[in-house]
Coordinates of N, CA and C in Angstrom, one line a residue:
X1 N -8.6 -20.7 -8.2 CA -8.0 -20.6 -6.9 C -8.0 -19.1 -6.5
X2 N -7.7 -18.2 -7.4 CA -7.7 -16.8 -7.1 C -9.0 -16.3 -6.6
X3 N -10.1 -16.8 -7.2 CA -11.5 -16.5 -6.8 C -11.8 -17.0 -5.4
X4 N -11.3 -18.2 -5.2 CA -11.6 -18.8 -3.9 C -10.8 -18.1 -2.8
X5 N -9.6 -17.8 -3.0 CA -8.7 -17.1 -2.0 C -9.3 -15.7 -1.8
X6 N -9.7 -15.0 -2.9 CA -10.3 -13.7 -2.7 C -11.6 -13.7 -1.9
X7 N -12.4 -14.8 -2.1 CA -13.6 -14.9 -1.3 C -13.4 -15.0 0.2
X8 N -12.2 -15.6 0.5 CA -11.8 -15.8 1.9 C -11.1 -14.5 2.5
X9 N -11.0 -13.5 1.6 CA -10.4 -12.3 2.1 C -8.9 -12.2 1.8
X10 N -8.3 -13.2 1.1 CA -6.9 -13.2 0.9 C -6.5 -12.5 -0.4
X11 N -5.3 -12.1 -0.5 CA -4.8 -11.5 -1.7 C -3.5 -12.3 -2.1
X12 N -3.5 -13.0 -3.3 CA -2.4 -13.7 -3.7 C -1.3 -12.8 -4.2
X13 N -0.1 -12.8 -3.6 CA 1.0 -11.9 -4.0 C 2.2 -12.6 -4.6
X14 N 2.1 -14.0 -4.7 CA 3.2 -14.7 -5.4 C 2.7 -16.2 -5.6
X15 N 3.2 -16.7 -6.7 CA 2.9 -18.1 -7.0 C 4.1 -18.8 -7.6
X16 N 4.5 -19.9 -7.1 CA 5.6 -20.7 -7.7 C 5.0 -22.1 -8.1
X17 N 5.3 -22.6 -9.3 CA 5.0 -24.0 -9.6 C 6.2 -24.8 -9.2
X18 N 6.0 -25.5 -8.1 CA 7.1 -26.2 -7.4 C 7.4 -27.5 -8.0
X19 N 6.4 -28.3 -8.5 CA 6.7 -29.6 -9.0 C 5.6 -30.0 -9.9
X20 N 6.0 -30.7 -11.0 CA 5.0 -31.3 -12.0 C 5.0 -32.8 -11.7
X21 N 3.9 -33.4 -11.5 CA 3.8 -34.8 -11.2 C 3.4 -35.6 -12.4
X22 N 3.7 -36.9 -12.4 CA 3.4 -37.7 -13.6 C 2.0 -38.0 -13.8
X23 N 1.2 -37.8 -12.7 CA -0.3 -38.1 -12.8 C -1.1 -36.9 -13.3
X24 N -0.4 -35.8 -13.8 CA -1.1 -34.7 -14.3 C -1.3 -33.6 -13.3
X25 N -1.0 -33.8 -12.0 CA -1.1 -32.8 -11.0 C 0.2 -32.0 -10.8
X26 N 0.0 -30.8 -10.3 CA 1.2 -30.0 -10.0 C 1.1 -29.5 -8.5
X27 N 2.3 -29.2 -7.9 CA 2.3 -28.6 -6.6 C 2.6 -27.1 -6.8
X28 N 1.7 -26.3 -6.3 CA 1.9 -24.8 -6.4 C 2.1 -24.2 -5.0
X29 N 3.0 -23.3 -4.9 CA 3.3 -22.5 -3.7 C 2.7 -21.2 -3.8
X30 N 1.6 -20.9 -3.0 CA 0.9 -19.6 -3.1 C 1.4 -18.8 -1.9
X31 N 1.8 -17.5 -2.1 CA 2.0 -16.6 -1.0 C 0.8 -15.7 -0.9
X32 N 0.2 -15.7 0.2 CA -1.1 -14.9 0.3 C -1.0 -13.9 1.5
X33 N -1.5 -12.7 1.2 CA -1.6 -11.7 2.2 C -3.0 -11.8 2.8
X34 N -3.1 -12.1 4.1 CA -4.4 -12.3 4.8 C -4.6 -11.2 5.8
X35 N -5.7 -10.5 5.7 CA -6.0 -9.3 6.6 C -6.0 -9.8 8.0
X36 N -5.7 -8.9 9.0 CA -5.8 -9.2 10.4 C -7.2 -9.6 10.8
X37 N -7.3 -10.6 11.6 CA -8.6 -11.1 12.1 C -9.1 -12.3 11.3
X38 N -8.5 -12.5 10.1 CA -8.9 -13.7 9.3 C -8.1 -14.9 9.7
X39 N -8.7 -16.0 9.9 CA -8.0 -17.2 10.3 C -7.5 -18.0 9.1
X40 N -6.2 -18.5 9.2 CA -5.7 -19.3 8.0 C -6.6 -20.5 7.6
X41 N -7.4 -21.0 8.6 CA -8.3 -22.1 8.3 C -9.3 -21.7 7.2
X42 N -9.6 -20.4 7.1 CA -10.6 -19.9 6.1 C -10.0 -20.1 4.7
X43 N -8.7 -20.0 4.6 CA -8.0 -20.2 3.3 C -8.1 -21.7 2.9
X44 N -7.9 -22.6 3.9 CA -8.0 -24.0 3.6 C -9.4 -24.4 3.1
X45 N -10.4 -23.9 3.8 CA -11.7 -24.2 3.5 C -12.1 -23.7 2.1
X46 N -11.6 -22.4 1.8 CA -11.9 -21.9 0.5 C -11.2 -22.7 -0.6
X47 N -10.0 -23.1 -0.4 CA -9.3 -23.8 -1.5 C -9.9 -25.2 -1.7
X48 N -10.5 -25.8 -0.7 CA -11.1 -27.1 -0.9 C -12.4 -27.1 -1.6
X49 N -12.9 -25.9 -1.9 CA -14.1 -25.8 -2.7 C -13.8 -25.9 -4.2
X50 N -12.5 -25.8 -4.5 CA -12.1 -25.9 -5.9 C -11.9 -27.3 -6.3
X51 N -12.5 -27.8 -7.4 CA -12.4 -29.2 -7.7 C -10.9 -29.6 -7.9
X52 N -10.5 -30.8 -7.4 CA -9.2 -31.4 -7.6 C -8.1 -30.6 -6.9
X53 N -8.4 -29.8 -5.9 CA -7.4 -29.0 -5.2 C -7.3 -29.6 -3.8
X54 N -6.1 -29.9 -3.4 CA -5.8 -30.4 -2.0 C -4.7 -29.4 -1.4
X55 N -5.0 -29.1 -0.2 CA -4.0 -28.2 0.6 C -3.1 -29.1 1.3
X56 N -1.8 -29.1 1.0 CA -0.8 -29.9 1.7 C -0.3 -29.3 2.9
X57 N -0.2 -28.0 3.0 CA 0.5 -27.3 4.1 C 0.2 -25.8 4.1
X58 N 0.0 -25.2 5.2 CA -0.1 -23.7 5.3 C 0.8 -23.2 6.4
X59 N 1.6 -22.2 6.1 CA 2.5 -21.7 7.0 C 2.4 -20.2 7.2
X60 N 3.1 -19.6 8.1 CA 3.0 -18.2 8.4 C 4.3 -17.5 8.2
X61 N 4.2 -16.3 7.6 CA 5.4 -15.4 7.5 C 5.2 -14.1 8.2
X62 N 6.2 -13.7 8.9 CA 6.1 -12.4 9.7 C 6.0 -11.3 8.7
X63 N 5.3 -10.2 9.0 CA 5.2 -9.0 8.2 C 6.5 -8.5 7.8
X64 N 6.7 -8.2 6.5 CA 7.9 -7.6 6.0 C 9.1 -8.6 5.9
X65 N 8.8 -9.9 5.9 CA 9.8 -10.9 5.8 C 10.5 -10.8 4.4
X66 N 11.8 -10.9 4.4 CA 12.5 -10.8 3.1 C 12.5 -12.1 2.4
X67 N 11.9 -12.1 1.3 CA 11.7 -13.4 0.5 C 12.7 -13.5 -0.6
X68 N 13.9 -13.8 -0.3 CA 15.0 -13.9 -1.3 C 14.7 -15.2 -2.1
X69 N 14.8 -15.1 -3.4 CA 14.7 -16.2 -4.3 C 16.1 -16.6 -4.9
X70 N 16.1 -17.5 -5.8 CA 17.4 -18.1 -6.2 C 18.3 -17.0 -6.8
X71 N 17.8 -16.1 -7.7 CA 18.7 -15.1 -8.3 C 19.2 -14.1 -7.3
X72 N 18.3 -13.7 -6.4 CA 18.8 -12.7 -5.4 C 19.8 -13.4 -4.4
X73 N 19.6 -14.7 -4.2 CA 20.6 -15.4 -3.4 C 22.0 -15.4 -4.0
X74 N 22.0 -15.7 -5.3 CA 23.3 -15.7 -6.1 C 23.9 -14.3 -6.0
X75 N 23.1 -13.3 -6.2 CA 23.7 -11.9 -6.1 C 24.2 -11.6 -4.7
X76 N 23.5 -12.0 -3.7 CA 24.0 -11.8 -2.3 C 25.3 -12.5 -2.1
X77 N 25.4 -13.8 -2.5 CA 26.6 -14.6 -2.3 C 27.8 -13.9 -3.1
X78 N 27.5 -13.4 -4.3 CA 28.6 -12.8 -5.1 C 29.1 -11.6 -4.5
X79 N 28.2 -10.9 -3.7 CA 28.7 -9.6 -3.1 C 29.6 -9.9 -2.0
X80 N 29.5 -11.1 -1.3 CA 30.5 -11.5 -0.2 C 30.9 -12.9 -0.5
X81 N 31.7 -13.2 -1.5 CA 32.0 -14.5 -1.9 C 32.7 -15.4 -0.8
X82 N 33.5 -14.8 0.0 CA 34.1 -15.5 1.1 C 33.2 -16.1 2.1
X83 N 31.9 -15.6 2.1 CA 30.9 -16.0 3.0 C 29.7 -16.7 2.3
X84 N 30.0 -17.2 1.1 CA 28.9 -17.7 0.3 C 28.0 -18.7 1.0
X85 N 28.6 -19.7 1.6 CA 27.8 -20.7 2.3 C 27.0 -20.2 3.5
X86 N 27.6 -19.3 4.2 CA 26.9 -18.7 5.4 C 25.7 -17.9 4.9
X87 N 25.9 -17.1 3.8 CA 24.8 -16.3 3.2 C 23.7 -17.2 2.7
X88 N 24.0 -18.3 2.1 CA 23.0 -19.2 1.6 C 22.2 -19.7 2.7
X89 N 22.8 -20.1 3.8 CA 22.1 -20.6 5.0 C 21.1 -19.5 5.5
X90 N 21.6 -18.3 5.6 CA 20.7 -17.2 6.0 C 19.5 -17.0 5.1
X91 N 19.6 -17.3 3.8 CA 18.6 -17.0 2.9 C 17.7 -18.2 2.6
X92 N 18.0 -19.4 3.1 CA 17.3 -20.6 2.8 C 15.8 -20.5 3.2
X93 N 15.4 -19.9 4.3 CA 13.9 -19.8 4.6 C 13.2 -18.9 3.5
X94 N 13.8 -17.9 3.0 CA 13.2 -17.1 2.0 C 13.2 -17.8 0.6
X95 N 14.3 -18.5 0.3 CA 14.4 -19.2 -1.0 C 13.2 -20.2 -1.1
X96 N 13.0 -20.9 -0.1 CA 12.0 -22.0 -0.1 C 10.7 -21.6 0.6
X97 N 10.6 -20.4 1.0 CA 9.4 -19.8 1.6 C 8.9 -20.6 2.8
X98 N 9.8 -21.3 3.5 CA 9.5 -21.9 4.7 C 10.7 -22.7 5.2
X99 N 10.7 -23.0 6.5 CA 11.8 -23.8 7.1 C 13.0 -23.0 7.6
X100 N 14.1 -23.6 7.7 CA 15.3 -23.1 8.3 C 16.5 -23.7 7.6
X101 N 17.7 -23.1 7.9 CA 19.0 -23.7 7.3 C 20.0 -23.8 8.4
X102 N 20.9 -24.7 8.2 CA 22.1 -24.9 9.1 C 23.3 -25.1 8.2
X103 N 24.4 -24.6 8.7 CA 25.7 -24.9 8.1 C 26.5 -25.6 9.2
X104 N 26.9 -26.9 8.8 CA 27.6 -27.7 9.8 C 29.0 -27.9 9.3
X105 N 30.0 -27.7 10.2 CA 31.4 -28.0 9.8 C 31.7 -29.4 9.7
X106 N 32.9 -29.8 9.1 CA 33.3 -31.2 9.0 C 33.6 -31.6 10.4
X107 N 32.8 -32.5 11.0 CA 33.0 -32.8 12.4 C 32.5 -34.2 12.7
X108 N 32.7 -35.2 11.8 CA 32.3 -36.5 12.1 C 30.8 -36.6 12.2
X109 N 30.4 -37.4 13.2 CA 28.9 -37.6 13.4 C 28.4 -36.7 14.5
X110 N 29.2 -35.8 15.1 CA 28.7 -35.0 16.2 C 28.2 -33.6 15.6
X111 N 27.0 -33.3 15.9 CA 26.4 -32.1 15.4 C 27.1 -30.8 16.0
X112 N 27.7 -30.0 15.2 CA 28.3 -28.7 15.7 C 27.8 -27.7 14.7
X113 N 27.0 -26.7 15.2 CA 26.4 -25.7 14.3 C 27.4 -24.6 14.1
X114 N 27.7 -24.3 12.8 CA 28.6 -23.2 12.5 C 27.8 -22.0 12.1
X115 N 26.6 -22.2 11.5 CA 25.8 -21.1 11.2 C 24.3 -21.6 11.2
X116 N 23.4 -20.8 11.6 CA 22.0 -21.2 11.7 C 21.1 -20.0 11.3
X117 N 20.1 -20.2 10.5 CA 19.1 -19.2 10.3 C 18.1 -19.2 11.4
X118 N 17.2 -18.3 11.4 CA 16.2 -18.2 12.5 C 15.3 -19.5 12.6
X119 N 15.1 -20.0 13.8 CA 14.2 -21.1 13.9 C 14.8 -22.4 13.8
X120 N 16.1 -22.5 13.5 CA 16.8 -23.8 13.3 C 17.2 -24.4 14.6
X121 N 17.1 -25.7 14.8 CA 17.6 -26.4 16.0 C 19.1 -26.3 16.0
X122 N 19.6 -26.0 17.2 CA 21.1 -25.9 17.3 C 21.6 -26.8 18.5
X123 N 21.3 -28.0 18.5 CA 21.7 -28.9 19.6 C 23.1 -29.5 19.4
X124 N 24.1 -28.6 19.7 CA 25.5 -29.1 19.6 C 25.7 -30.3 20.5
X125 N 26.4 -31.3 20.0 CA 26.7 -32.5 20.7 C 25.7 -33.6 20.4
X126 N 24.7 -33.4 19.6 CA 23.8 -34.4 19.1 C 24.6 -35.4 18.2
X127 N 24.6 -36.7 18.6 CA 25.3 -37.7 17.7 C 24.3 -38.1 16.6
X128 N 24.4 -37.4 15.5 CA 23.5 -37.6 14.4 C 23.9 -38.8 13.5
X129 N 23.1 -39.8 13.4 CA 23.5 -41.0 12.6 C 23.6 -40.7 11.1
X130 N 23.1 -39.5 10.7 CA 23.2 -39.2 9.3 C 24.4 -38.3 8.9
X131 N 25.3 -38.1 9.9 CA 26.5 -37.4 9.7 C 27.7 -38.3 9.7
X132 N 28.7 -38.1 8.9 CA 28.9 -36.9 8.0 C 28.2 -37.2 6.7
X133 N 27.8 -36.2 6.0 CA 27.2 -36.3 4.7 C 28.2 -36.4 3.5
X134 N 27.9 -37.4 2.7 CA 28.8 -37.6 1.5 C 28.1 -37.4 0.2
X135 N 26.7 -37.2 0.3 CA 25.9 -37.0 -0.9 C 24.6 -36.4 -0.4
X136 N 23.8 -35.8 -1.4 CA 22.5 -35.2 -1.0 C 21.7 -36.3 -0.3
X137 N 21.1 -36.0 0.9 CA 20.5 -37.0 1.7 C 19.2 -36.5 2.3
X138 N 18.2 -37.4 2.3 CA 17.0 -37.1 3.1 C 17.3 -37.6 4.5
X139 N 17.2 -36.7 5.5 CA 17.6 -37.0 6.8 C 16.5 -37.8 7.6
X140 N 16.9 -38.9 8.1 CA 16.0 -39.7 8.9 C 16.3 -39.5 10.4
X141 N 15.4 -38.8 11.1 CA 15.7 -38.5 12.5 C 15.2 -39.6 13.4
X142 N 16.1 -40.1 14.2 CA 15.7 -41.2 15.1 C 15.0 -40.8 16.3
X143 N 14.4 -41.8 17.0 CA 13.6 -41.6 18.2 C 14.5 -41.0 19.3
X144 N 15.8 -41.2 19.3 CA 16.7 -40.8 20.3 C 17.2 -39.4 20.1
X145 N 16.8 -38.7 19.0 CA 17.2 -37.4 18.7 C 16.7 -36.4 19.8
X146 N 17.4 -35.3 20.0 CA 17.0 -34.2 20.9 C 15.6 -33.7 20.5
X147 N 14.8 -33.2 21.5 CA 13.5 -32.8 21.3 C 13.3 -31.9 20.1
X148 N 14.1 -30.8 19.9 CA 13.9 -29.9 18.8 C 14.0 -30.6 17.4
X149 N 14.6 -31.8 17.3 CA 14.7 -32.5 16.1 C 13.6 -33.6 15.9
X150 N 12.7 -33.8 16.9 CA 11.8 -34.9 16.8 C 10.8 -34.8 15.7
X151 N 10.3 -33.6 15.3 CA 9.3 -33.4 14.3 C 9.8 -32.8 13.1
X152 N 11.1 -33.0 12.8 CA 11.8 -32.3 11.7 C 11.7 -33.1 10.4
X153 N 11.5 -32.4 9.3 CA 11.6 -32.9 8.0 C 12.8 -32.2 7.4
X154 N 13.8 -32.9 7.0 CA 15.1 -32.2 6.5 C 15.8 -33.0 5.5
X155 N 16.6 -32.2 4.7 CA 17.6 -32.8 3.8 C 18.9 -32.1 4.0
X156 N 20.0 -32.8 3.6 CA 21.3 -32.2 3.7 C 22.1 -32.4 2.4
X157 N 22.9 -31.4 2.2 CA 23.8 -31.4 1.0 C 25.2 -31.1 1.4
X158 N 26.2 -32.0 1.0 CA 27.6 -31.7 1.4 C 28.2 -30.6 0.6
X159 N 29.1 -29.8 1.2 CA 29.9 -28.8 0.5 C 31.2 -29.6 0.2
X160 N 31.3 -30.0 -1.0 CA 32.3 -31.0 -1.4 C 33.7 -30.6 -1.1
X161 N 34.1 -29.4 -1.3 CA 35.5 -29.0 -1.1 C 35.9 -28.6 0.3
X162 N 35.0 -28.5 1.2 CA 35.3 -28.1 2.6 C 35.0 -29.2 3.6
X163 N 34.1 -30.2 3.2 CA 33.7 -31.2 4.2 C 32.5 -30.7 5.0
X164 N 32.0 -29.5 4.8 CA 30.9 -29.0 5.5 C 29.6 -29.6 4.9
X165 N 28.5 -29.2 5.5 CA 27.2 -29.6 5.0 C 26.2 -28.5 5.3
X166 N 25.2 -28.3 4.3 CA 24.1 -27.4 4.5 C 22.9 -28.2 4.6
X167 N 22.1 -28.0 5.7 CA 20.9 -28.7 6.0 C 19.7 -27.7 5.8
X168 N 18.7 -28.2 5.1 CA 17.4 -27.4 5.0 C 16.3 -28.2 5.6
X169 N 15.6 -27.6 6.6 CA 14.6 -28.4 7.3 C 13.4 -27.6 7.6
X170 N 12.3 -28.3 7.9 CA 11.0 -27.8 8.3 C 10.6 -28.5 9.6
X171 N 9.9 -27.7 10.5 CA 9.4 -28.3 11.7 C 8.0 -28.8 11.4
X172 N 7.7 -30.1 11.4 CA 6.4 -30.6 11.2 C 5.9 -30.7 9.7
X173 N 6.8 -30.3 8.8 CA 6.4 -30.4 7.4 C 6.2 -29.0 6.8
X174 N 5.8 -29.0 5.5 CA 5.5 -30.1 4.6 C 6.7 -30.9 4.2
X175 N 6.5 -32.0 3.5 CA 7.6 -32.8 3.0 C 8.4 -31.9 2.0
X176 N 9.7 -32.2 2.0 CA 10.6 -31.5 1.0 C 10.6 -32.3 -0.3
X177 N 10.2 -31.6 -1.3 CA 10.0 -32.2 -2.6 C 11.3 -32.5 -3.3
X178 N 11.3 -33.4 -4.2 CA 12.5 -33.7 -5.0 C 13.1 -32.5 -5.7
X179 N 12.1 -31.7 -6.2 CA 12.6 -30.5 -6.9 C 13.2 -29.5 -6.0
X180 N 12.8 -29.4 -4.7 CA 13.4 -28.5 -3.8 C 14.8 -29.0 -3.4
X181 N 14.9 -30.3 -3.2 CA 16.3 -30.9 -2.9 C 17.2 -30.6 -4.1
X182 N 16.7 -30.7 -5.3 CA 17.5 -30.5 -6.5 C 18.0 -29.0 -6.5
X183 N 17.1 -28.1 -6.2 CA 17.4 -26.7 -6.1 C 18.5 -26.4 -5.1
X184 N 18.4 -27.0 -3.9 CA 19.4 -26.8 -2.9 C 20.8 -27.4 -3.4
X185 N 20.8 -28.5 -4.0 CA 22.0 -29.1 -4.5 C 22.7 -28.1 -5.5
X186 N 21.8 -27.5 -6.4 CA 22.3 -26.5 -7.4 C 22.9 -25.3 -6.7
X187 N 22.2 -24.8 -5.7 CA 22.6 -23.5 -5.0 C 23.9 -23.8 -4.2
X188 N 24.0 -25.0 -3.6 CA 25.3 -25.3 -2.8 C 26.5 -25.3 -3.8
X189 N 26.2 -25.9 -5.0 CA 27.3 -26.0 -6.0 C 27.7 -24.5 -6.4
X190 N 26.7 -23.7 -6.6 CA 27.0 -22.3 -7.0 C 27.7 -21.6 -5.9
X191 N 27.4 -21.8 -4.6 CA 28.1 -21.2 -3.5 C 29.6 -21.6 -3.5
X192 N 29.9 -22.8 -3.8 CA 31.3 -23.3 -3.9 C 32.0 -22.6 -5.0
X193 N 31.4 -22.5 -6.2 CA 32.0 -21.8 -7.3 C 32.3 -20.4 -7.0
X194 N 31.3 -19.7 -6.4 CA 31.4 -18.3 -6.1 C 32.6 -18.1 -5.1
X195 N 32.7 -18.9 -4.1 CA 33.7 -18.8 -3.1 C 35.1 -19.1 -3.7
X196 N 35.2 -20.1 -4.6 CA 36.5 -20.5 -5.1 C 37.0 -19.5 -6.1
X197 N 36.1 -18.8 -6.8 CA 36.5 -17.8 -7.8 C 36.9 -16.5 -7.2
X198 N 36.5 -16.2 -6.0 CA 36.8 -14.9 -5.4 C 38.3 -14.6 -5.3
X199 N 39.2 -15.4 -4.9 CA 40.6 -15.1 -4.9 C 41.1 -14.7 -6.3
X200 N 40.7 -15.5 -7.3 CA 41.2 -15.2 -8.7 C 40.7 -13.9 -9.1
X201 N 39.4 -13.5 -8.8 CA 38.9 -12.2 -9.2 C 39.7 -11.1 -8.5
X202 N 40.0 -11.3 -7.2 CA 40.8 -10.2 -6.5 C 42.2 -10.1 -7.1
X203 N 42.8 -11.2 -7.5 CA 44.1 -11.2 -8.0 C 44.1 -10.4 -9.4
X204 N 43.1 -10.7 -10.2 CA 42.9 -10.1 -11.5 C 42.7 -8.6 -11.3
X205 N 41.9 -8.2 -10.3 CA 41.7 -6.8 -10.0 C 43.0 -6.1 -9.6
X206 N 43.8 -6.7 -8.7 CA 45.0 -6.2 -8.3 C 46.0 -6.0 -9.5
X207 N 46.0 -7.0 -10.4 CA 46.9 -6.9 -11.5 C 46.6 -5.7 -12.5
X208 N 45.3 -5.3 -12.4 CA 44.9 -4.2 -13.3 C 45.1 -2.9 -12.7
X209 N 45.5 -2.8 -11.4 CA 45.7 -1.5 -10.7 C 47.0 -0.9 -11.3
X210 N 47.0 0.4 -11.4 CA 48.2 1.1 -11.9 C 49.3 1.0 -10.9
X211 N 50.6 0.9 -11.3 CA 51.7 0.8 -10.4 C 52.4 2.1 -10.2
X212 N 53.0 2.3 -9.0 CA 53.6 3.6 -8.7 C 55.1 3.4 -9.2
X213 N 55.9 4.4 -8.8 CA 57.3 4.4 -9.4 C 58.1 3.3 -8.9
X214 N 57.7 2.7 -7.7 CA 58.5 1.6 -7.2 C 58.0 0.2 -7.7
X215 N 56.9 0.3 -8.5 CA 56.4 -0.9 -9.1 C 55.3 -1.5 -8.2
X216 N 54.9 -0.8 -7.1 CA 53.8 -1.4 -6.3 C 52.5 -0.9 -6.8
X217 N 51.5 -1.7 -6.8 CA 50.1 -1.4 -7.2 C 49.5 -0.4 -6.2
X218 N 48.8 0.5 -6.7 CA 48.1 1.5 -5.9 C 46.6 1.3 -6.0
X219 N 45.9 1.4 -4.9 CA 44.5 1.2 -4.9 C 43.8 2.5 -4.5

């Protein structure tokens, strides 16, 4: 694959093994730097010259895009624990290297966007048949959905202790793998833990502060 991509003028700068399949195949996510003037189609053609290789999807990233991965996301949420879910939504495109994220408040079946990453559909008032979310769900978008949702592939994960939901989606694909949904479930759970432990950490910090003559803690 490296030889084929290099022959097309590309430079592989990142590889993730996204999924192992029971038939012996794997799904790999390649991040490729392609010089100006080179068409992405040339990468597809080059990859197809390698035996047993199929290209499922090719997407574009803006120059200088911040590609936050799972550990960086946890660090960012820990830095601002009260905003853990909002930060996770902001970082979803980088974590999964494609798509967008939404944070939806507890609001019955009416879509009301509380936080959105770049490129996400924000059609407030959409009566979504898949809301409210009570478990991790592959979202089935109906024919009566607003136009920005028509070609969406998405999953949703409830934020159990607030009634909110985090949605990860892509416009037109590729499909969201089971392993990607599992990662999102794990990250949402971490966001909840980080947010819930923030008050306890602040209280412990305040208790460790020295007291003045009147017994009040000084910072």
